Amino acid sequence: MPDSREASIERKALSGGRLTQAEVAFLLTDADLHWLGGLAHEIRTKLHGDSTYVVANRHINYTNICQNRCLFCSFSADATDDDAYFFQPDEIVQSLKAEGAEDVREFHIVGAIPPRELAEYAYFRGILAALRAAFPEAQLKAFTAVEIAWIAQLAGKSVRETLADLKSAGLDAMPGGGAEVFAEEVRSRICPDKISGDEWLSVHRTAHELGIPTNATMLYGHVETPNQKAEHLLKLYDLQEETGGFQAFIPLAYHPVGNRLGGEFTTGVEDLRHVAASRVALHNFPHIKAYWVEYGLKLAQVMLFWGADDADGTVGRELIYHAAGAGAPKGVTIGELAGIIRGAGLKPIMRDALYRDMREYEPVGEDAQEV
Ligand code: V47
């Protein structure tokens, strides 16, 4: 007798096999939510037990001046807008020193696509070099594939040469932003000026070949179809099979406030389904993040039982989601995050940007709080 659809998915997800596009679309739409969550939790537990990862990190959004102006983005500005800003490397370092970022293990550095008149190649290299010199203990997870493609154009070099040079300046890893949904029909509606899905994948492939681990994302809840999301996840699955260079996948729920695209917030049930479906489809990715900034701390805590094993970090001062209507705090302490994990009966493990230097969180002069 042929496998039921659920049995076929379970077999592949638990013992290593590529799901079909129809199977992934089923997970994203009609699959029973408890069955899906149970399978996602089984994969998470097989990989990590009750370990749940957190990092002391800071988000650095070096500029919001962007020539792409994606319709879903509430963060970007024109150079002439009142809220436009552009930080120089020494300003970034000074403000981080002023707020006491000495314990930070990961800087997450993402900005925009500033026009050629404003930024030359040396500026981007300079951000990495300045942070590396000022915070030698911290790792630099910097620049999405979209930024890397633009920085290479500014440098007048190939993506490979540019990444190799940025690595020599301190680039340790790359974040997963800018992926959105790879399908051209979606990109032409929500981000027509952004690099294509294939170019995004190609930058990540090159990074992996150079020994730079990266993350991946998918922005859902706007104009996309389940099949387009399934295709997106499977392209990521295939690249991971080829290179093994992805560390984490982060599902990103679209936030509709303050942009030209408009629309609705996703529901909590849709969010649970997307995190769980990602865990099952991307069973070859080591980590799935519950990025609390977009979901809020309580839903992110629940996601730790729906496939997520990583609660991201303290974040510091997030701007992209807060411009788009996020209700979560802008940053939390490592004690608060650890308390949320312990409050769920799981074990908080401190990590660095490369998932090294792992140790269980112990409160130091700061009480863990439970949510
Ligand atoms: O690329 C922009 C998304 C991303 C909106 O790699 C929006 O560890 C929802 O990639 N509604 C940036 N999403 C965030 C990101 C990220 C976050 C945390 C960790 C990591 C990682 C990566 O935010 C953008 C875009 O896809 N975004 N505007 C919006 N209105």
mmCIF file of C-alpha atoms and ligand atoms in Angstrom:
data_model
loop_
_atom_site.group_PDB
_atom_site.id
_atom_site.type_symbol
_atom_site.label_atom_id
_atom_site.label_comp_id
_atom_site.label_asym_id
_atom_site.label_seq_id
_atom_site.Cartn_x
_atom_site.Cartn_y
_atom_site.Cartn_z
ATOM 1 C CA MET A 1 0.000 0.000 0.000
ATOM 2 C CA PRO A 2 1.415 3.459 -0.816
ATOM 3 C CA ASP A 3 2.329 5.752 2.094
ATOM 4 C CA SER A 4 -0.289 8.206 3.288
ATOM 5 C CA ARG A 5 0.791 11.776 2.599
ATOM 6 C CA GLU A 6 1.610 12.276 6.281
ATOM 7 C CA ALA A 7 3.601 9.029 6.518
ATOM 8 C CA SER A 8 5.654 9.934 3.435
ATOM 9 C CA ILE A 9 6.465 13.377 4.878
ATOM 10 C CA GLU A 10 7.401 11.888 8.267
ATOM 11 C CA ARG A 11 9.675 9.311 6.677
ATOM 12 C CA LYS A 12 11.586 11.882 4.651
ATOM 13 C CA ALA A 13 11.721 14.543 7.368
ATOM 14 C CA LEU A 14 13.017 12.115 10.016
ATOM 15 C CA SER A 15 15.456 10.090 7.946
ATOM 16 C CA GLY A 16 16.667 12.568 5.361
ATOM 17 C CA GLY A 17 14.828 13.086 2.093
ATOM 18 C CA ARG A 18 13.609 15.966 -0.043
ATOM 19 C CA LEU A 19 9.902 16.731 0.299
ATOM 20 C CA THR A 20 8.004 17.439 -2.905
ATOM 21 C CA GLN A 21 6.604 20.890 -3.646
ATOM 22 C CA ALA A 22 3.062 19.528 -3.170
ATOM 23 C CA GLU A 23 4.033 18.120 0.243
ATOM 24 C CA VAL A 24 5.511 21.424 1.422
ATOM 25 C CA ALA A 25 2.450 23.322 0.124
ATOM 26 C CA PHE A 26 0.274 20.860 2.088
ATOM 27 C CA LEU A 27 2.232 21.644 5.282
ATOM 28 C CA LEU A 28 1.652 25.360 4.646
ATOM 29 C CA THR A 29 -2.102 25.003 4.103
ATOM 30 C CA ASP A 30 -4.170 21.923 4.993
ATOM 31 C CA ALA A 31 -1.969 19.723 7.186
ATOM 32 C CA ASP A 32 -3.444 19.111 10.635
ATOM 33 C CA LEU A 33 -1.843 21.706 12.884
ATOM 34 C CA HIS A 34 -1.210 19.391 15.833
ATOM 35 C CA TRP A 35 0.304 16.685 13.642
ATOM 36 C CA LEU A 36 2.536 19.294 11.954
ATOM 37 C CA GLY A 37 3.611 20.850 15.264
ATOM 38 C CA GLY A 38 4.320 17.397 16.726
ATOM 39 C CA LEU A 39 6.526 16.431 13.792
ATOM 40 C CA ALA A 40 8.363 19.778 13.879
ATOM 41 C CA HIS A 41 8.984 19.339 17.616
ATOM 42 C CA GLU A 42 10.242 15.794 17.068
ATOM 43 C CA ILE A 43 12.820 17.075 14.526
ATOM 44 C CA ARG A 44 13.834 19.930 16.833
ATOM 45 C CA THR A 45 14.225 17.535 19.756
ATOM 46 C CA LYS A 46 16.174 15.008 17.685
ATOM 47 C CA LEU A 47 18.648 17.751 16.716
ATOM 48 C CA HIS A 48 18.879 19.730 19.948
ATOM 49 C CA GLY A 49 17.050 18.038 22.828
ATOM 50 C CA ASP A 50 15.770 20.832 25.053
ATOM 51 C CA SER A 51 18.699 23.153 24.283
ATOM 52 C CA THR A 52 17.495 26.562 23.102
ATOM 53 C CA TYR A 53 20.038 29.054 21.827
ATOM 54 C CA VAL A 54 20.408 32.746 22.647
ATOM 55 C CA VAL A 55 23.088 35.292 21.887
ATOM 56 C CA ALA A 56 24.021 38.641 23.365
ATOM 57 C CA ASN A 57 23.720 40.672 20.179
ATOM 58 C CA ARG A 58 23.049 44.158 18.821
ATOM 59 C CA HIS A 59 21.362 45.154 15.593
ATOM 60 C CA ILE A 60 23.152 47.929 13.723
ATOM 61 C CA ASN A 61 21.096 49.537 10.947
ATOM 62 C CA TYR A 62 23.825 51.836 9.584
ATOM 63 C CA THR A 63 21.525 53.751 7.201
ATOM 64 C CA ASN A 64 17.901 53.799 6.061
ATOM 65 C CA ILE A 65 18.647 55.651 2.796
ATOM 66 C CA CYS A 66 17.708 53.201 0.081
ATOM 67 C CA GLN A 67 17.335 53.368 -3.673
ATOM 68 C CA ASN A 68 15.350 50.099 -3.858
ATOM 69 C CA ARG A 69 12.284 51.265 -1.916
ATOM 70 C CA CYS A 70 10.557 47.861 -1.737
ATOM 71 C CA LEU A 71 6.796 48.281 -1.320
ATOM 72 C CA PHE A 72 6.636 46.198 1.883
ATOM 73 C CA CYS A 73 9.418 48.099 3.651
ATOM 74 C CA SER A 74 8.517 50.680 6.300
ATOM 75 C CA PHE A 75 12.108 51.415 7.294
ATOM 76 C CA SER A 76 13.715 52.858 4.148
ATOM 77 C CA ALA A 77 13.872 56.577 3.282
ATOM 78 C CA ASP A 78 14.977 58.904 0.492
ATOM 79 C CA ALA A 79 18.105 60.968 1.181
ATOM 80 C CA THR A 80 15.959 64.139 1.344
ATOM 81 C CA ASP A 81 13.423 62.738 3.865
ATOM 82 C CA ASP A 82 13.408 64.232 7.377
ATOM 83 C CA ASP A 83 13.974 60.832 8.964
ATOM 84 C CA ALA A 84 16.886 59.846 6.657
ATOM 85 C CA TYR A 85 20.121 58.962 8.487
ATOM 86 C CA PHE A 86 23.564 57.658 7.602
ATOM 87 C CA PHE A 87 26.032 56.665 10.348
ATOM 88 C CA GLN A 88 29.779 56.703 9.851
ATOM 89 C CA PRO A 89 31.826 53.789 11.264
ATOM 90 C CA ASP A 90 33.280 55.860 14.135
ATOM 91 C CA GLU A 91 29.781 57.073 15.142
ATOM 92 C CA ILE A 92 28.583 53.458 15.290
ATOM 93 C CA VAL A 93 31.500 52.438 17.495
ATOM 94 C CA GLN A 94 31.116 55.464 19.779
ATOM 95 C CA SER A 95 27.421 54.886 20.394
ATOM 96 C CA LEU A 96 27.986 51.172 21.074
ATOM 97 C CA LYS A 97 30.780 52.017 23.532
ATOM 98 C CA ALA A 98 28.534 54.595 25.201
ATOM 99 C CA GLU A 99 25.837 52.000 25.800
ATOM 100 C CA GLY A 100 28.364 49.420 27.065
ATOM 101 C CA ALA A 101 28.271 46.730 24.378
ATOM 102 C CA GLU A 102 31.421 44.991 25.676
ATOM 103 C CA ASP A 103 29.554 41.722 26.392
ATOM 104 C CA VAL A 104 28.056 41.514 22.906
ATOM 105 C CA ARG A 105 29.050 38.361 20.990
ATOM 106 C CA GLU A 106 27.330 39.124 17.663
ATOM 107 C CA PHE A 107 26.765 42.335 15.740
ATOM 108 C CA HIS A 108 23.929 41.963 13.204
ATOM 109 C CA ILE A 109 24.663 44.647 10.613
ATOM 110 C CA VAL A 110 21.977 45.377 8.030
ATOM 111 C CA GLY A 111 21.168 48.694 6.388
ATOM 112 C CA ALA A 112 19.936 49.580 2.934
ATOM 113 C CA ILE A 113 21.079 50.223 -0.643
ATOM 114 C CA PRO A 114 22.362 53.810 -0.432
ATOM 115 C CA PRO A 115 22.980 55.604 -3.739
ATOM 116 C CA ARG A 116 26.494 55.667 -5.179
ATOM 117 C CA GLU A 117 27.002 59.358 -4.229
ATOM 118 C CA LEU A 118 26.644 58.518 -0.532
ATOM 119 C CA ALA A 119 28.618 55.328 -0.043
ATOM 120 C CA GLU A 120 31.751 53.924 -1.559
ATOM 121 C CA TYR A 121 33.227 50.489 -1.039
ATOM 122 C CA ALA A 122 35.635 51.711 1.669
ATOM 123 C CA TYR A 123 32.647 52.728 3.835
ATOM 124 C CA PHE A 124 31.327 49.147 4.121
ATOM 125 C CA ARG A 125 34.773 47.676 4.702
ATOM 126 C CA GLY A 126 35.337 50.463 7.248
ATOM 127 C CA ILE A 127 32.280 49.443 9.330
ATOM 128 C CA LEU A 128 33.677 45.915 9.698
ATOM 129 C CA ALA A 129 37.232 47.053 10.387
ATOM 130 C CA ALA A 130 36.116 49.600 13.005
ATOM 131 C CA LEU A 131 33.919 47.099 14.867
ATOM 132 C CA ARG A 132 36.560 44.376 14.711
ATOM 133 C CA ALA A 133 39.150 46.751 16.220
ATOM 134 C CA ALA A 134 36.810 48.092 18.919
ATOM 135 C CA PHE A 135 35.140 44.782 19.900
ATOM 136 C CA PRO A 136 37.619 41.980 19.097
ATOM 137 C CA GLU A 137 35.573 39.414 21.062
ATOM 138 C CA ALA A 138 32.415 39.925 18.992
ATOM 139 C CA GLN A 139 31.589 38.372 15.668
ATOM 140 C CA LEU A 140 30.306 40.321 12.705
ATOM 141 C CA LYS A 141 27.228 38.945 10.931
ATOM 142 C CA ALA A 142 26.936 41.561 8.253
ATOM 143 C CA PHE A 143 25.216 42.573 5.025
ATOM 144 C CA THR A 144 22.410 40.683 3.297
ATOM 145 C CA ALA A 145 23.007 39.185 -0.155
ATOM 146 C CA VAL A 146 21.236 42.249 -1.581
ATOM 147 C CA GLU A 147 23.746 44.564 0.084
ATOM 148 C CA ILE A 148 26.693 42.337 -0.910
ATOM 149 C CA ALA A 149 25.630 42.449 -4.576
ATOM 150 C CA TRP A 150 25.494 46.264 -4.385
ATOM 151 C CA ILE A 151 28.761 46.583 -2.421
ATOM 152 C CA ALA A 152 30.466 44.471 -5.129
ATOM 153 C CA GLN A 153 29.180 46.884 -7.763
ATOM 154 C CA LEU A 154 30.536 49.821 -5.766
ATOM 155 C CA ALA A 155 33.882 48.012 -5.467
ATOM 156 C CA GLY A 156 33.934 47.242 -9.192
ATOM 157 C CA LYS A 157 34.763 43.626 -8.270
ATOM 158 C CA SER A 158 33.083 40.244 -8.455
ATOM 159 C CA VAL A 159 30.932 39.047 -5.539
ATOM 160 C CA ARG A 160 33.618 36.426 -4.797
ATOM 161 C CA GLU A 161 36.455 38.983 -4.623
ATOM 162 C CA THR A 162 34.297 41.354 -2.576
ATOM 163 C CA LEU A 163 33.289 38.697 -0.047
ATOM 164 C CA ALA A 164 36.891 37.503 0.271
ATOM 165 C CA ASP A 165 38.037 41.065 0.973
ATOM 166 C CA LEU A 166 35.210 41.724 3.463
ATOM 167 C CA LYS A 167 36.127 38.476 5.192
ATOM 168 C CA SER A 168 39.694 39.711 5.574
ATOM 169 C CA ALA A 169 38.236 42.875 7.198
ATOM 170 C CA GLY A 170 36.231 40.865 9.766
ATOM 171 C CA LEU A 171 33.096 39.456 8.128
ATOM 172 C CA ASP A 172 32.323 36.223 10.042
ATOM 173 C CA ALA A 173 28.826 35.359 8.805
ATOM 174 C CA MET A 174 25.946 36.772 6.785
ATOM 175 C CA PRO A 175 22.321 37.363 7.829
ATOM 176 C CA GLY A 176 19.431 35.899 5.859
ATOM 177 C CA GLY A 177 17.491 39.013 4.870
ATOM 178 C CA GLY A 178 16.480 40.105 1.401
ATOM 179 C CA ALA A 179 15.264 36.663 0.319
ATOM 180 C CA GLU A 180 11.542 37.593 0.592
ATOM 181 C CA VAL A 181 9.934 35.017 -1.767
ATOM 182 C CA PHE A 182 12.148 33.982 -4.686
ATOM 183 C CA ALA A 183 9.373 33.757 -7.323
ATOM 184 C CA GLU A 184 9.712 36.498 -9.945
ATOM 185 C CA GLU A 185 5.897 37.105 -9.958
ATOM 186 C CA VAL A 186 6.129 38.029 -6.258
ATOM 187 C CA ARG A 187 9.304 40.117 -6.529
ATOM 188 C CA SER A 188 7.907 42.159 -9.429
ATOM 189 C CA ARG A 189 4.972 43.149 -7.177
ATOM 190 C CA ILE A 190 6.641 43.763 -3.810
ATOM 191 C CA CYS A 191 10.324 44.514 -4.551
ATOM 192 C CA PRO A 192 10.792 45.125 -8.287
ATOM 193 C CA ASP A 193 14.255 46.730 -7.934
ATOM 194 C CA LYS A 194 15.777 44.040 -5.731
ATOM 195 C CA ILE A 195 18.169 41.351 -7.026
ATOM 196 C CA SER A 196 16.438 38.206 -8.294
ATOM 197 C CA GLY A 197 15.952 35.041 -6.241
ATOM 198 C CA ASP A 198 18.660 33.304 -8.267
ATOM 199 C CA GLU A 199 21.122 36.117 -7.596
ATOM 200 C CA TRP A 200 20.322 35.915 -3.854
ATOM 201 C CA LEU A 201 21.043 32.176 -3.900
ATOM 202 C CA SER A 202 24.219 32.701 -5.913
ATOM 203 C CA VAL A 203 25.646 35.203 -3.375
ATOM 204 C CA HIS A 204 24.976 32.697 -0.573
ATOM 205 C CA ARG A 205 26.543 29.851 -2.578
ATOM 206 C CA THR A 206 29.685 31.960 -3.062
ATOM 207 C CA ALA A 207 29.776 32.860 0.638
ATOM 208 C CA HIS A 208 29.536 29.176 1.576
ATOM 209 C CA GLU A 209 32.336 28.318 -0.854
ATOM 210 C CA LEU A 210 34.507 30.917 0.897
ATOM 211 C CA GLY A 211 33.726 29.431 4.322
ATOM 212 C CA ILE A 212 31.313 32.210 5.361
ATOM 213 C CA PRO A 213 28.219 30.656 6.987
ATOM 214 C CA THR A 214 24.905 32.378 6.284
ATOM 215 C CA ASN A 215 21.258 32.420 7.329
ATOM 216 C CA ALA A 216 18.136 32.394 5.174
ATOM 217 C CA THR A 217 14.668 33.933 5.503
ATOM 218 C CA MET A 218 11.269 33.925 3.835
ATOM 219 C CA LEU A 219 8.835 36.839 4.129
ATOM 220 C CA TYR A 220 5.259 35.512 4.189
ATOM 221 C CA GLY A 221 1.780 36.960 4.598
ATOM 222 C CA HIS A 222 1.569 39.403 1.650
ATOM 223 C CA VAL A 223 0.793 38.512 -2.010
ATOM 224 C CA GLU A 224 2.473 35.093 -2.247
ATOM 225 C CA THR A 225 0.863 31.672 -2.845
ATOM 226 C CA PRO A 226 1.560 28.429 -0.923
ATOM 227 C CA ASN A 227 3.246 26.948 -4.013
ATOM 228 C CA GLN A 228 5.602 29.907 -4.319
ATOM 229 C CA LYS A 229 6.576 29.496 -0.660
ATOM 230 C CA ALA A 230 7.065 25.751 -1.120
ATOM 231 C CA GLU A 231 9.330 26.411 -4.109
ATOM 232 C CA HIS A 232 11.275 28.977 -2.043
ATOM 233 C CA LEU A 233 11.842 26.528 0.820
ATOM 234 C CA LEU A 234 12.934 23.776 -1.548
ATOM 235 C CA LYS A 235 15.470 26.040 -3.284
ATOM 236 C CA LEU A 236 16.964 26.656 0.154
ATOM 237 C CA TYR A 237 16.868 22.934 0.920
ATOM 238 C CA ASP A 238 18.713 22.197 -2.352
ATOM 239 C CA LEU A 239 21.425 24.784 -1.758
ATOM 240 C CA GLN A 240 21.942 23.423 1.753
ATOM 241 C CA GLU A 241 22.339 19.899 0.324
ATOM 242 C CA GLU A 242 24.954 21.301 -2.086
ATOM 243 C CA THR A 243 27.032 23.438 0.317
ATOM 244 C CA GLY A 244 25.981 22.784 3.931
ATOM 245 C CA GLY A 245 26.692 26.477 4.570
ATOM 246 C CA PHE A 246 23.385 27.605 6.103
ATOM 247 C CA GLN A 247 23.193 27.917 9.889
ATOM 248 C CA ALA A 248 19.650 29.090 10.533
ATOM 249 C CA PHE A 249 16.350 29.761 8.820
ATOM 250 C CA ILE A 250 14.137 32.599 10.052
ATOM 251 C CA PRO A 251 10.498 32.749 8.892
ATOM 252 C CA LEU A 252 9.501 36.431 8.692
ATOM 253 C CA ALA A 253 5.853 37.453 9.144
ATOM 254 C CA TYR A 254 4.911 40.477 7.045
ATOM 255 C CA HIS A 255 4.023 43.611 9.069
ATOM 256 C CA PRO A 256 1.710 46.003 7.162
ATOM 257 C CA VAL A 257 2.081 49.374 8.948
ATOM 258 C CA GLY A 258 3.731 52.436 7.358
ATOM 259 C CA ASN A 259 4.502 51.124 3.882
ATOM 260 C CA ARG A 260 3.000 51.304 0.381
ATOM 261 C CA LEU A 261 1.927 47.644 0.230
ATOM 262 C CA GLY A 262 -0.561 47.711 3.134
ATOM 263 C CA GLY A 263 -2.558 44.582 3.965
ATOM 264 C CA GLU A 264 -3.082 42.659 7.202
ATOM 265 C CA PHE A 265 -0.985 41.246 10.015
ATOM 266 C CA THR A 266 -0.657 37.451 9.970
ATOM 267 C CA THR A 267 -2.472 35.477 12.701
ATOM 268 C CA GLY A 268 -0.775 33.523 15.482
ATOM 269 C CA VAL A 269 -1.953 30.232 13.973
ATOM 270 C CA GLU A 270 -0.463 31.142 10.563
ATOM 271 C CA ASP A 271 2.789 31.992 12.316
ATOM 272 C CA LEU A 272 2.878 28.638 14.138
ATOM 273 C CA ARG A 273 2.163 26.843 10.861
ATOM 274 C CA HIS A 274 4.998 28.655 9.061
ATOM 275 C CA VAL A 275 7.599 27.994 11.726
ATOM 276 C CA ALA A 276 6.610 24.312 11.947
ATOM 277 C CA ALA A 277 6.425 23.819 8.163
ATOM 278 C CA SER A 278 9.882 25.404 7.848
ATOM 279 C CA ARG A 279 11.328 23.015 10.424
ATOM 280 C CA VAL A 280 9.878 20.008 8.586
ATOM 281 C CA ALA A 281 10.763 21.105 5.023
ATOM 282 C CA LEU A 282 14.232 22.350 6.002
ATOM 283 C CA HIS A 283 15.208 19.378 8.141
ATOM 284 C CA ASN A 284 18.740 19.771 6.731
ATOM 285 C CA PHE A 285 19.112 23.234 8.367
ATOM 286 C CA PRO A 286 20.661 23.059 11.853
ATOM 287 C CA HIS A 287 18.579 25.878 13.372
ATOM 288 C CA ILE A 288 15.154 27.517 13.061
ATOM 289 C CA LYS A 289 14.761 30.881 14.788
ATOM 290 C CA ALA A 290 11.717 32.209 16.604
ATOM 291 C CA TYR A 291 12.565 35.882 16.084
ATOM 292 C CA TRP A 292 10.686 37.396 19.021
ATOM 293 C CA VAL A 293 10.864 40.937 17.599
ATOM 294 C CA GLU A 294 8.253 40.066 14.959
ATOM 295 C CA TYR A 295 6.135 37.627 16.977
ATOM 296 C CA GLY A 296 6.330 39.106 20.473
ATOM 297 C CA LEU A 297 7.947 37.257 23.363
ATOM 298 C CA LYS A 298 4.980 35.032 24.254
ATOM 299 C CA LEU A 299 4.309 33.637 20.772
ATOM 300 C CA ALA A 300 8.065 33.191 20.235
ATOM 301 C CA GLN A 301 8.124 31.130 23.448
ATOM 302 C CA VAL A 302 5.335 28.875 22.143
ATOM 303 C CA MET A 303 7.243 28.452 18.862
ATOM 304 C CA LEU A 304 9.996 26.693 20.814
ATOM 305 C CA PHE A 305 7.553 23.722 20.816
ATOM 306 C CA TRP A 306 6.695 24.121 17.124
ATOM 307 C CA GLY A 307 10.112 23.526 15.628
ATOM 308 C CA ALA A 308 12.174 26.554 16.682
ATOM 309 C CA ASP A 309 15.345 25.998 18.725
ATOM 310 C CA ASP A 310 16.845 29.494 18.643
ATOM 311 C CA ALA A 311 15.392 32.594 20.316
ATOM 312 C CA ASP A 312 17.840 34.939 18.506
ATOM 313 C CA GLY A 313 19.246 37.546 20.882
ATOM 314 C CA THR A 314 18.968 40.661 22.966
ATOM 315 C CA VAL A 315 18.840 42.785 19.767
ATOM 316 C CA GLY A 316 19.263 46.196 21.420
ATOM 317 C CA ARG A 317 17.482 48.667 19.152
ATOM 318 C CA GLU A 318 15.567 47.103 16.312
ATOM 319 C CA LEU A 319 14.258 49.543 13.697
ATOM 320 C CA ILE A 320 12.943 47.555 10.687
ATOM 321 C CA TYR A 321 10.047 45.753 12.415
ATOM 322 C CA HIS A 322 9.260 48.596 14.766
ATOM 323 C CA ALA A 323 8.786 50.912 11.769
ATOM 324 C CA ALA A 324 6.329 48.325 10.383
ATOM 325 C CA GLY A 325 4.110 47.989 13.475
ATOM 326 C CA ALA A 326 5.853 45.446 15.741
ATOM 327 C CA GLY A 327 4.538 45.554 19.314
ATOM 328 C CA ALA A 328 7.497 43.735 20.903
ATOM 329 C CA PRO A 329 10.069 45.612 23.005
ATOM 330 C CA LYS A 330 13.062 47.023 21.055
ATOM 331 C CA GLY A 331 15.493 44.939 23.057
ATOM 332 C CA VAL A 332 15.551 42.569 26.046
ATOM 333 C CA THR A 333 18.225 41.423 28.476
ATOM 334 C CA ILE A 334 19.833 38.032 28.174
ATOM 335 C CA GLY A 335 18.279 37.238 31.585
ATOM 336 C CA GLU A 336 14.782 37.963 30.261
ATOM 337 C CA LEU A 337 15.314 35.732 27.219
ATOM 338 C CA ALA A 338 16.776 32.952 29.334
ATOM 339 C CA GLY A 339 13.802 33.306 31.700
ATOM 340 C CA ILE A 340 11.389 32.854 28.808
ATOM 341 C CA ILE A 341 13.220 29.677 27.781
ATOM 342 C CA ARG A 342 13.373 28.291 31.336
ATOM 343 C CA GLY A 343 9.725 29.259 31.815
ATOM 344 C CA ALA A 344 8.949 26.910 28.914
ATOM 345 C CA GLY A 345 10.832 24.060 30.629
ATOM 346 C CA LEU A 346 13.730 24.284 28.135
ATOM 347 C CA LYS A 347 17.448 24.925 28.598
ATOM 348 C CA PRO A 348 18.915 28.319 27.581
ATOM 349 C CA ILE A 349 22.287 27.910 25.873
ATOM 350 C CA MET A 350 24.418 30.970 25.222
ATOM 351 C CA ARG A 351 26.077 30.930 21.786
ATOM 352 C CA ASP A 352 28.146 33.170 19.581
ATOM 353 C CA ALA A 353 27.349 34.058 15.943
ATOM 354 C CA LEU A 354 28.866 30.775 14.722
ATOM 355 C CA TYR A 355 27.116 28.587 17.329
ATOM 356 C CA ARG A 356 30.394 28.075 19.171
ATOM 357 C CA ASP A 357 31.405 28.827 22.731
ATOM 358 C CA MET A 358 28.167 27.164 23.894
ATOM 359 C CA ARG A 359 27.346 27.165 27.599
ATOM 360 C CA GLU A 360 24.217 27.078 29.700
ATOM 361 C CA TYR A 361 23.059 30.512 30.802
ATOM 362 C CA GLU A 362 23.718 31.327 34.451
ATOM 363 C CA PRO A 363 22.369 34.606 35.850
ATOM 364 C CA VAL A 364 25.143 37.034 36.818
ATOM 365 C CA GLY A 365 23.815 39.761 39.078
ATOM 366 C CA GLU A 366 20.614 39.837 37.059
ATOM 367 C CA ASP A 367 17.614 37.699 37.859
ATOM 368 C CA ALA A 368 16.074 35.465 35.214
ATOM 369 C CA GLN A 369 12.441 36.445 34.787
ATOM 370 C CA GLU A 370 9.766 34.083 33.611
ATOM 371 C CA VAL A 371 7.070 34.982 31.107
HETATM 372 O O1 V47 B 1 15.015 41.394 4.554
HETATM 373 C C1 V47 B 1 11.239 44.315 5.872
HETATM 374 C C2 V47 B 1 12.013 41.944 6.330
HETATM 375 C C3 V47 B 1 14.168 41.536 6.797
HETATM 376 C C4 V47 B 1 9.226 44.174 6.594
HETATM 377 O O2 V47 B 1 19.785 36.372 9.670
HETATM 378 C C5 V47 B 1 9.870 42.979 6.825
HETATM 379 O O3 V47 B 1 19.831 36.115 11.827
HETATM 380 C C6 V47 B 1 7.985 42.130 7.784
HETATM 381 O O4 V47 B 1 16.400 39.420 7.723
HETATM 382 N N1 V47 B 1 7.296 43.262 7.551
HETATM 383 C C7 V47 B 1 15.292 41.900 7.731
HETATM 384 N N2 V47 B 1 9.261 41.953 7.407
HETATM 385 C C8 V47 B 1 15.273 41.027 8.992
HETATM 386 C C9 V47 B 1 16.111 39.807 8.822
HETATM 387 C C10 V47 B 1 16.618 39.079 10.006
HETATM 388 C C11 V47 B 1 16.069 39.305 11.245
HETATM 389 C C12 V47 B 1 16.588 38.604 12.328
HETATM 390 C C13 V47 B 1 17.624 37.731 12.201
HETATM 391 C C14 V47 B 1 18.176 37.527 10.946
HETATM 392 C C15 V47 B 1 19.328 36.610 10.796
HETATM 393 C C16 V47 B 1 17.671 38.185 9.828
HETATM 394 O O5 V47 B 1 12.977 42.041 7.329
HETATM 395 C C17 V47 B 1 14.163 42.055 5.410
HETATM 396 C C18 V47 B 1 12.736 41.825 5.005
HETATM 397 O O6 V47 B 1 12.555 40.523 4.525
HETATM 398 N N3 V47 B 1 11.096 43.088 6.355
HETATM 399 N N4 V47 B 1 10.089 45.008 6.017
HETATM 400 C C19 V47 B 1 7.859 44.305 6.960
HETATM 401 N N5 V47 B 1 7.155 45.411 6.722
#
